[in-house]
XYZ file of C-alpha atoms in Angstrom:
121
model
C 12.909 -13.228 -14.700
C 11.466 -11.513 -17.714
C 8.496 -13.738 -17.530
C 7.778 -12.415 -13.947
C 8.444 -8.888 -15.036
C 5.911 -9.328 -17.669
C 3.608 -10.709 -15.457
C 3.869 -7.798 -12.984
C 3.355 -5.371 -16.089
C 0.277 -7.521 -17.427
C -1.450 -7.572 -13.962
C -1.103 -3.515 -13.841
C -2.471 -3.788 -17.430
C -5.450 -5.499 -16.264
C -6.153 -3.773 -13.375
C -5.835 -0.284 -15.385
C -8.626 -2.018 -17.991
C -10.730 -3.138 -15.272
C -10.938 0.317 -13.531
C -11.285 1.976 -16.894
C -14.146 -0.985 -18.071
C -16.035 -0.518 -14.661
C -15.531 3.253 -13.698
C -13.761 1.926 -10.421
C -12.592 4.797 -8.248
C -9.461 3.140 -7.572
C -5.953 3.582 -9.374
C -5.448 0.722 -11.851
C -1.947 -0.473 -10.405
C -3.529 -1.052 -7.146
C -6.443 -3.279 -8.724
C -3.549 -5.104 -10.810
C -1.477 -5.598 -7.766
C -4.441 -7.099 -5.701
C -4.875 -9.436 -8.719
C -1.281 -10.595 -8.484
C -1.865 -10.803 -4.809
C -4.900 -13.108 -5.417
C -3.121 -15.164 -7.871
C 0.022 -15.852 -5.637
C -2.589 -16.809 -3.104
C -4.129 -19.411 -5.218
C -0.516 -20.578 -5.996
C 0.144 -20.600 -2.369
C 3.778 -19.222 -2.467
C 6.008 -16.784 -4.187
C 8.214 -17.963 -7.008
C 11.895 -17.342 -6.180
C 12.424 -15.188 -9.499
C 9.243 -13.260 -8.832
C 10.924 -12.299 -5.383
C 14.011 -11.261 -6.944
C 12.175 -9.142 -9.725
C 9.997 -7.511 -7.227
C 12.990 -6.835 -4.637
C 15.066 -5.259 -7.802
C 11.733 -2.912 -8.357
C 11.525 -2.004 -4.717
C 15.350 -1.108 -4.804
C 14.489 1.685 -7.395
C 11.128 2.661 -5.589
C 12.801 6.164 -4.599
C 13.199 7.225 -7.788
C 9.372 7.191 -8.343
C 9.409 10.001 -5.769
C 11.418 12.638 -7.694
C 8.174 13.661 -9.788
C 6.234 14.260 -6.763
C 8.976 15.970 -4.988
C 9.673 18.235 -8.367
C 5.580 18.807 -8.198
C 5.547 20.036 -4.498
C 8.418 22.473 -5.141
C 6.678 23.719 -8.333
C 3.440 24.468 -6.118
C 5.079 25.638 -2.960
C 3.426 28.901 -3.263
C 0.062 27.207 -3.054
C 1.184 25.116 -0.127
C 2.062 27.947 1.728
C -1.041 29.626 1.238
C -2.572 26.956 2.698
C 0.091 26.294 5.647
C -2.419 26.392 8.301
C -5.321 23.981 7.133
C -2.526 21.656 6.054
C -0.713 21.835 9.254
C -4.215 21.007 11.110
C -4.889 18.314 8.806
C -1.528 16.614 9.336
C -1.507 16.986 13.248
C -5.273 15.802 13.548
C -4.418 12.466 11.040
C -1.314 11.730 12.842
C -2.864 12.026 16.381
C -5.858 10.144 15.342
C -3.540 7.204 13.509
C -1.514 7.202 16.883
C -4.868 6.694 18.718
C -6.512 4.132 16.561
C -3.092 1.870 16.533
C -2.962 2.064 20.204
C -6.633 1.005 20.676
C -6.289 -1.946 18.177
C -2.928 -3.032 20.086
C -4.979 -3.126 23.431
C -7.708 -4.962 21.675
C -5.201 -7.464 20.316
C -3.422 -7.788 23.421
C -6.708 -8.564 25.321
C -7.507 -11.489 22.627
C -3.757 -12.954 22.587
C -3.854 -12.957 26.821
C -7.371 -14.479 26.482
C -6.180 -17.167 24.254
C -3.019 -18.075 26.430
C -5.315 -18.492 29.524
C -7.483 -20.711 27.608
C -10.698 -18.769 27.725
C -12.694 -18.618 24.200
C -12.322 -15.883 22.057
């Protein structure tokens, strides 16, 4: 198990190094997890021990939101001053997400129905 935890951390480190060296506008851990994903695709499966390590890490994921929550509470006055623009942005982005999701589902359903009927896609 320790070797897979080390693998996860090494992928994150390599991601940080790549982002820093290449000046990419992405978080290093995201690049590292993409690298880990590519390694798993090449391998063709997720080893059982890696799944156990990742499940243990995901079980503690909620702890990582505590600093963000504290940051929100520390800057509550700024959020209060910008309440209207934030509310509008949240409302518009939520409605846009729902609309795009619905359109994609309609498109996928049409593709699935035509595939079932034997029509070319």
